[in-house]
Short mmCIF file of C-alpha atoms and ligand atoms in Angstrom, two decimals:
data_model
loop_
_atom_site.label_atom_id
_atom_site.label_comp_id
_atom_site.label_asym_id
_atom_site.label_seq_id
_atom_site.Cartn_x
_atom_site.Cartn_y
_atom_site.Cartn_z
CA MET A 1 103.30 78.29 125.04
CA SER A 2 104.26 78.58 121.35
CA GLN A 3 101.42 78.94 118.89
CA ALA A 4 100.90 76.84 115.79
CA LYS A 5 101.32 78.29 112.32
CA ILE A 6 97.80 78.83 110.98
CA ILE A 7 97.59 77.33 107.48
CA ASP A 8 95.81 79.82 105.24
CA GLY A 9 93.90 77.63 102.79
CA LYS A 10 92.00 80.62 101.44
CA ALA A 11 95.18 82.39 100.30
CA PHE A 12 96.71 79.15 98.98
CA ALA A 13 93.55 78.33 97.00
CA ALA A 14 93.46 81.85 95.53
CA LYS A 15 97.05 81.45 94.28
CA LEU A 16 96.24 78.02 92.88
CA ARG A 17 93.22 79.40 91.00
CA GLU A 18 95.48 82.07 89.46
CA THR A 19 97.90 79.37 88.28
CA ILE A 20 95.00 77.35 86.85
CA ALA A 21 93.60 80.41 85.04
CA ALA A 22 97.03 81.02 83.48
CA GLU A 23 97.19 77.38 82.34
CA VAL A 24 93.68 77.62 80.87
CA ALA A 25 94.74 80.71 78.91
CA VAL A 26 97.67 78.75 77.43
CA LEU A 27 95.43 75.78 76.55
CA LYS A 28 93.04 78.12 74.74
CA ALA A 29 95.79 79.99 72.90
CA GLU A 30 98.00 77.04 71.96
CA HIS A 31 95.49 74.19 71.56
CA GLY A 32 92.11 75.90 71.07
CA LEU A 33 90.97 73.93 74.11
CA THR A 34 88.62 75.33 76.76
CA PRO A 35 88.28 72.93 79.70
CA GLY A 36 84.59 72.44 80.58
CA LEU A 37 82.95 71.38 83.84
CA ALA A 38 79.33 70.25 84.16
CA VAL A 39 77.77 70.15 87.62
CA VAL A 40 74.45 68.42 88.20
CA LEU A 41 72.27 69.32 91.19
CA VAL A 42 69.14 67.32 91.98
CA GLY A 43 66.73 68.97 94.42
CA GLU A 44 67.15 72.03 96.58
CA ASP A 45 69.44 71.13 99.47
CA PRO A 46 70.52 74.62 100.70
CA ALA A 47 74.20 73.76 101.38
CA SER A 48 74.47 72.01 97.98
CA GLN A 49 73.00 75.06 96.24
CA VAL A 50 75.73 77.25 97.76
CA TYR A 51 78.49 74.78 96.77
CA VAL A 52 77.15 74.41 93.22
CA ARG A 53 76.89 78.19 92.73
CA SER A 54 80.50 78.65 93.93
CA LYS A 55 81.71 75.87 91.63
CA GLY A 56 80.06 77.53 88.62
CA GLU A 57 81.40 80.99 89.50
CA GLN A 58 84.96 79.82 90.10
CA THR A 59 84.97 77.72 86.92
CA LEU A 60 84.00 80.77 84.87
CA ALA A 61 86.49 82.98 86.74
CA ALA A 62 89.29 80.58 85.69
CA GLY A 63 88.30 81.11 82.04
CA MET A 64 86.72 77.66 81.72
CA HIS A 65 83.37 76.55 80.31
CA SER A 66 80.77 75.96 83.04
CA GLU A 67 77.38 74.26 82.90
CA THR A 68 75.06 73.79 85.84
CA HIS A 69 72.14 71.40 85.40
CA ARG A 70 69.50 71.95 88.08
CA LEU A 71 66.99 69.10 88.18
CA PRO A 72 63.84 68.83 90.30
CA ALA A 73 63.92 66.67 93.46
CA ASP A 74 61.58 64.10 91.85
CA THR A 75 63.92 63.45 88.88
CA SER A 76 63.99 59.71 88.16
CA GLN A 77 67.15 57.64 88.18
CA SER A 78 66.86 57.00 84.43
CA GLU A 79 66.45 60.73 83.66
CA LEU A 80 69.55 61.52 85.72
CA LEU A 81 71.54 58.69 84.14
CA SER A 82 70.65 59.82 80.62
CA LEU A 83 71.89 63.34 81.45
CA VAL A 84 75.18 61.85 82.77
CA GLU A 85 75.48 59.79 79.55
CA ARG A 86 74.92 62.91 77.45
CA LEU A 87 77.61 64.79 79.40
CA ASN A 88 79.99 61.82 79.08
CA ASP A 89 79.60 62.08 75.29
CA ASP A 90 79.80 65.90 75.08
CA PRO A 91 83.22 66.99 73.71
CA ALA A 92 82.89 70.45 75.33
CA ILE A 93 82.70 68.81 78.78
CA HIS A 94 85.79 67.32 80.47
CA GLY A 95 84.53 67.07 84.04
CA VAL A 96 81.17 65.68 85.22
CA LEU A 97 80.18 66.12 88.84
CA VAL A 98 76.88 65.12 90.43
CA GLN A 99 76.49 67.04 93.69
CA PHE A 100 75.83 64.72 96.64
CA PRO A 101 73.74 64.05 98.62
CA VAL A 102 71.01 63.22 96.10
CA PRO A 103 67.38 62.57 97.15
CA ASP A 104 66.81 59.16 98.78
CA HIS A 105 65.13 57.52 95.78
CA LEU A 106 68.36 57.88 93.75
CA SER A 107 71.33 55.52 94.14
CA GLN A 108 74.62 57.34 94.65
CA ALA A 109 76.61 54.21 93.71
CA THR A 110 74.73 53.78 90.41
CA ILE A 111 75.20 57.46 89.54
CA VAL A 112 78.95 57.34 90.27
CA ALA A 113 79.31 54.17 88.18
CA ALA A 114 77.66 55.95 85.23
CA ILE A 115 80.25 58.76 85.12
CA SER A 116 83.04 58.22 82.61
CA PRO A 117 86.27 57.63 84.62
CA ASP A 118 88.00 60.08 82.22
CA LYS A 119 85.60 62.83 83.34
CA ASP A 120 85.25 61.77 87.00
CA VAL A 121 86.71 64.97 88.46
CA ASP A 122 85.46 64.03 91.95
CA GLY A 123 87.62 60.87 91.79
CA LEU A 124 84.77 58.69 93.04
CA THR A 125 84.59 55.95 90.42
CA VAL A 126 85.99 52.51 91.21
CA THR A 127 88.40 53.00 88.30
CA ASN A 128 89.94 56.15 89.74
CA ALA A 129 89.99 54.77 93.32
CA GLY A 130 91.74 51.64 91.99
CA ARG A 131 94.21 53.65 89.93
CA LEU A 132 95.09 55.75 93.00
CA ALA A 133 95.53 52.62 95.14
CA SER A 134 97.69 51.05 92.40
CA GLY A 135 99.98 54.06 92.07
CA LEU A 136 98.71 54.91 88.57
CA PRO A 137 97.76 58.41 87.37
CA ALA A 138 94.21 59.07 88.58
CA LEU A 139 91.66 61.79 89.02
CA THR A 140 91.74 62.10 92.80
CA SER A 141 88.98 63.22 95.14
CA CYS A 142 89.30 67.00 95.45
CA THR A 143 89.34 67.52 99.23
CA PRO A 144 92.10 64.97 99.97
CA ALA A 145 94.08 66.34 97.03
CA GLY A 146 93.67 69.82 98.55
CA CYS A 147 94.85 68.56 101.95
CA MET A 148 97.95 67.06 100.32
CA ALA A 149 98.73 70.33 98.55
CA LEU A 150 98.58 72.15 101.90
CA LEU A 151 100.70 69.51 103.65
CA LYS A 152 103.39 69.62 100.96
CA ASP A 153 103.40 73.41 101.13
CA VAL A 154 103.91 73.40 104.90
CA LEU A 155 106.19 70.37 105.28
CA GLY A 156 107.84 69.82 101.90
CA ASP A 157 108.95 66.18 101.76
CA LEU A 158 106.64 63.93 103.83
CA THR A 159 108.85 60.83 103.71
CA GLY A 160 108.79 58.78 106.89
CA GLN A 161 106.22 60.93 108.68
CA ARG A 162 103.68 59.08 110.81
CA ALA A 163 100.25 60.06 109.55
CA VAL A 164 96.89 59.31 111.15
CA VAL A 165 93.67 59.82 109.18
CA ILE A 166 90.46 59.76 111.21
CA GLY A 167 87.64 58.69 108.87
CA ARG A 168 87.47 56.03 106.15
CA SER A 169 84.91 57.32 103.65
CA ASN A 170 85.45 56.75 99.92
CA LEU A 171 85.25 60.52 99.41
CA MET A 172 87.75 61.56 102.07
CA GLY A 173 89.46 59.15 104.47
CA LYS A 174 90.49 56.38 102.07
CA PRO A 175 91.91 58.58 99.27
CA MET A 176 93.63 60.75 101.91
CA ALA A 177 95.36 57.68 103.32
CA GLN A 178 96.35 56.53 99.81
CA LEU A 179 97.86 59.93 98.99
CA LEU A 180 99.84 59.94 102.25
CA LEU A 181 101.04 56.41 101.56
CA ALA A 182 102.08 57.43 98.04
CA ALA A 183 104.09 60.25 99.67
CA ASP A 184 105.95 57.63 101.76
CA CYS A 185 104.23 58.31 105.08
CA THR A 186 103.50 55.52 107.57
CA VAL A 187 99.72 55.65 107.63
CA THR A 188 97.08 54.64 110.17
CA ILE A 189 93.39 54.91 109.33
CA ALA A 190 91.13 55.32 112.35
CA HIS A 191 87.31 55.18 112.37
CA SER A 192 84.31 54.88 114.65
CA ARG A 193 85.32 51.38 115.80
CA SER A 194 88.95 52.28 116.56
CA LEU A 195 89.93 51.74 120.18
CA ASP A 196 91.67 54.45 122.19
CA LEU A 197 91.64 57.12 119.50
CA PRO A 198 93.54 59.69 121.62
CA THR A 199 96.56 57.35 121.89
CA ILE A 200 96.49 56.65 118.13
CA CYS A 201 96.34 60.39 117.40
CA ARG A 202 99.21 61.21 119.76
CA GLU A 203 101.54 59.16 117.53
CA ALA A 204 100.82 61.34 114.51
CA ASP A 205 103.28 63.80 112.98
CA ILE A 206 100.44 64.50 110.55
CA LEU A 207 96.86 64.28 111.83
CA VAL A 208 93.96 64.53 109.37
CA ALA A 209 90.50 64.62 110.94
CA ALA A 210 87.62 63.87 108.53
CA VAL A 211 84.73 62.83 110.74
CA GLY A 212 82.06 65.51 111.09
CA ARG A 213 81.93 65.62 114.92
CA ALA A 214 82.49 69.12 116.23
CA GLU A 215 85.68 69.55 118.28
CA MET A 216 86.09 65.83 118.86
CA VAL A 217 89.91 66.01 118.67
CA ARG A 218 91.12 67.69 121.86
CA GLY A 219 94.41 69.51 122.41
CA ASP A 220 95.86 66.65 124.48
CA TRP A 221 95.31 64.20 121.57
CA ILE A 222 97.92 66.06 119.53
CA LYS A 223 101.65 65.34 119.48
CA PRO A 224 103.55 68.57 120.16
CA GLY A 225 104.64 70.13 116.87
CA ALA A 226 102.33 67.96 114.71
CA THR A 227 100.67 69.26 111.56
CA VAL A 228 96.88 69.11 111.92
CA ILE A 229 94.50 69.17 108.95
CA ASP A 230 90.88 69.66 109.98
CA VAL A 231 88.48 68.55 107.26
CA GLY A 232 85.35 68.24 109.38
CA ILE A 233 82.45 70.62 109.03
CA SER A 234 79.59 70.84 111.51
CA ARG A 235 77.04 73.65 111.27
CA PHE A 236 75.65 75.46 114.31
CA PRO A 237 73.42 78.54 114.60
CA SER A 238 75.38 81.79 114.44
CA ARG A 239 76.53 83.17 117.84
CA ASP A 240 74.84 86.46 116.94
CA PRO A 241 71.19 85.92 117.98
CA VAL A 242 69.88 88.25 115.24
CA ALA A 243 71.89 86.42 112.56
CA ALA A 244 70.87 83.05 114.05
CA ALA A 245 67.20 84.07 113.89
CA ALA A 246 67.77 84.85 110.19
CA GLY A 247 69.06 81.29 109.72
CA LYS A 248 72.78 82.16 109.58
CA THR A 249 75.09 79.35 110.65
CA ARG A 250 78.71 79.05 111.76
CA LEU A 251 81.08 76.23 110.84
CA VAL A 252 82.97 74.18 113.43
CA GLY A 253 85.72 71.68 112.62
CA ASP A 254 86.54 68.27 114.10
CA VAL A 255 89.45 69.74 116.08
CA ALA A 256 89.13 71.89 119.22
CA PHE A 257 91.06 74.69 117.55
CA GLU A 258 91.79 76.89 120.58
CA GLU A 259 93.31 73.95 122.49
CA ALA A 260 95.07 72.47 119.47
CA LYS A 261 96.84 75.63 118.33
CA GLY A 262 98.83 75.70 121.57
CA VAL A 263 100.21 72.20 120.88
CA ALA A 264 100.38 71.69 117.09
CA GLY A 265 103.18 73.00 114.88
CA ALA A 266 100.73 73.98 112.14
CA ILE A 267 96.95 73.73 111.84
CA THR A 268 94.17 74.52 109.38
CA PRO A 269 91.34 76.69 110.73
CA VAL A 270 87.65 76.06 110.04
CA PRO A 271 86.54 77.94 108.03
CA GLY A 272 89.40 79.13 105.81
CA GLY A 273 91.60 76.01 105.85
CA VAL A 274 90.69 72.94 103.82
CA GLY A 275 87.31 74.21 102.56
CA PRO A 276 88.57 76.69 99.92
CA MET A 277 90.97 74.06 98.54
CA THR A 278 88.20 71.73 97.38
CA ILE A 279 86.91 73.83 94.48
CA ALA A 280 90.44 74.87 93.48
CA MET A 281 91.36 71.18 93.16
CA LEU A 282 88.15 70.55 91.21
CA LEU A 283 89.29 73.14 88.67
CA ALA A 284 92.76 71.54 88.60
CA ASN A 285 91.21 68.10 88.02
CA THR A 286 89.06 69.47 85.18
CA VAL A 287 92.14 70.92 83.49
CA SER A 288 93.99 67.59 83.92
CA ALA A 289 91.01 65.68 82.50
CA ALA A 290 90.78 68.05 79.51
CA LYS A 291 94.49 67.58 78.78
CA ARG A 292 94.36 63.77 79.09
CA ILE A 293 91.23 63.50 76.92
CA ASN A 294 92.93 65.64 74.25
CA GLY A 295 96.30 63.89 74.47
CA ILE A 296 98.14 66.96 75.80
CA ALA A 297 101.08 66.14 78.10
CA GLU A 298 100.64 67.15 81.75
P1 LIG B 301 81.40 60.36 106.34
O1 LIG B 301 81.20 59.62 105.08
O2 LIG B 301 80.25 60.55 107.28
O3 LIG B 301 82.57 59.61 107.13
C1 LIG B 301 82.88 59.95 108.45
C2 LIG B 301 83.95 59.02 108.97
O4 LIG B 301 84.19 59.37 110.33
C3 LIG B 301 83.55 57.54 108.94
O5 LIG B 301 84.61 56.78 108.41
C4 LIG B 301 83.30 57.22 110.40
O6 LIG B 301 83.68 55.90 110.78
C5 LIG B 301 84.20 58.17 111.12
N1 LIG B 301 83.72 58.45 112.46
C6 LIG B 301 82.47 58.76 112.85
N2 LIG B 301 82.41 58.90 114.19
C7 LIG B 301 83.66 58.66 114.65
C8 LIG B 301 84.24 58.65 115.93
N3 LIG B 301 83.53 58.90 117.03
N4 LIG B 301 85.54 58.36 116.05
C9 LIG B 301 86.29 58.09 114.95
N5 LIG B 301 85.80 58.10 113.69
C10 LIG B 301 84.49 58.38 113.56
O7 LIG B 301 81.97 61.82 106.08
P2 LIG B 301 82.98 62.35 104.93
O8 LIG B 301 82.25 62.55 103.68
O9 LIG B 301 84.22 61.54 104.95
O10 LIG B 301 83.30 63.78 105.54
C11 LIG B 301 83.91 63.91 106.81
C12 LIG B 301 83.79 65.34 107.27
O11 LIG B 301 84.50 66.16 106.33
C13 LIG B 301 82.37 65.90 107.29
O12 LIG B 301 82.25 66.82 108.35
C14 LIG B 301 82.24 66.63 105.97
O13 LIG B 301 81.31 67.68 106.04
C15 LIG B 301 83.65 67.17 105.84
N6 LIG B 301 84.04 67.44 104.46
C16 LIG B 301 84.55 68.66 104.20
C17 LIG B 301 84.96 68.98 102.93
C18 LIG B 301 85.55 70.32 102.66
O14 LIG B 301 85.57 70.77 101.53
N7 LIG B 301 86.10 70.97 103.67
C19 LIG B 301 84.81 68.05 101.90
C20 LIG B 301 84.34 66.78 102.20
C21 LIG B 301 83.95 66.48 103.49
P3 LIG B 301 82.90 54.58 110.27
O15 LIG B 301 83.38 54.37 108.87
O16 LIG B 301 83.34 53.54 111.23
O17 LIG B 301 81.44 54.90 110.34
#
């Protein structure tokens, strides 16, 4: 049985970060502009702390300005909103990202609505979602944008491909479907109420799984030769009992990788596929936002 090409998101993201760093150097030299990203973390969710640290480190490594605002878990909605307002008005900041999830007493929708659409580098505001759906230039949610970059790298032109996206969240499934539609794919969005998911998936030339259920997509759900993008992340204790006792976890995707790689034409692994693309696209979005805010052509 032939084996799928394994899509190396880690290597692709590293190359992308180099390109972004080179662009930042030009913006500094030719326009005196240093793109700036502010990340706000409320509380001490362990996974969020890791993500926020990586975002700060990679922003600095690309030569950009980075600010991380760590707020206590009992921060009030009005305190958080006034910080967002301040960042919206700060000329050194071009991207504002509030790390989700936030503690239960805070409203994610209200926080997103407070972020200036021009600085919404997570692409979550209604304005950016609407612009994407209307075919206008938009800041697009980083993970779907990263998936598209990988798909275009593997497949080139996507015109006419049948694409199935499993998941319909505002963060992932919906923008993914919009991006595939904009690339002239024929798109189906599946979700928890979809009937006969395996049959829907078997029609897909491109299958994007963004659910969060470990190994839900089996090998026999995949059309031979299809390109499979596995966005899902589920955490389990490490297989090494000593590491597990120390709290180390391993990541598992939505796709049963060992089965799928014997059927698919190309597939992203978990970890090392989609994951590394997210921060690289966040940096790219921050550079785009900085250029648009300063009237510099893209
Ligand atoms: P989410 O908001 O929980 O959405 C999950 C989606 O999956 C929902 O639309 C849900 O359908 C659907 N779903 C749940 N059970 C299903 C089932 N049995 N069959 C078909 N569909 C089902 O999650 P998300 O934010 O979109 O993220 C999805 C996954 O991607 C998570 O594992 C997350 O950790 C991962 N993720 C990874 C990255 C990365 O950088 N790699 C970034 C973002 C997210 P309903 O709408 O009907 O409930």
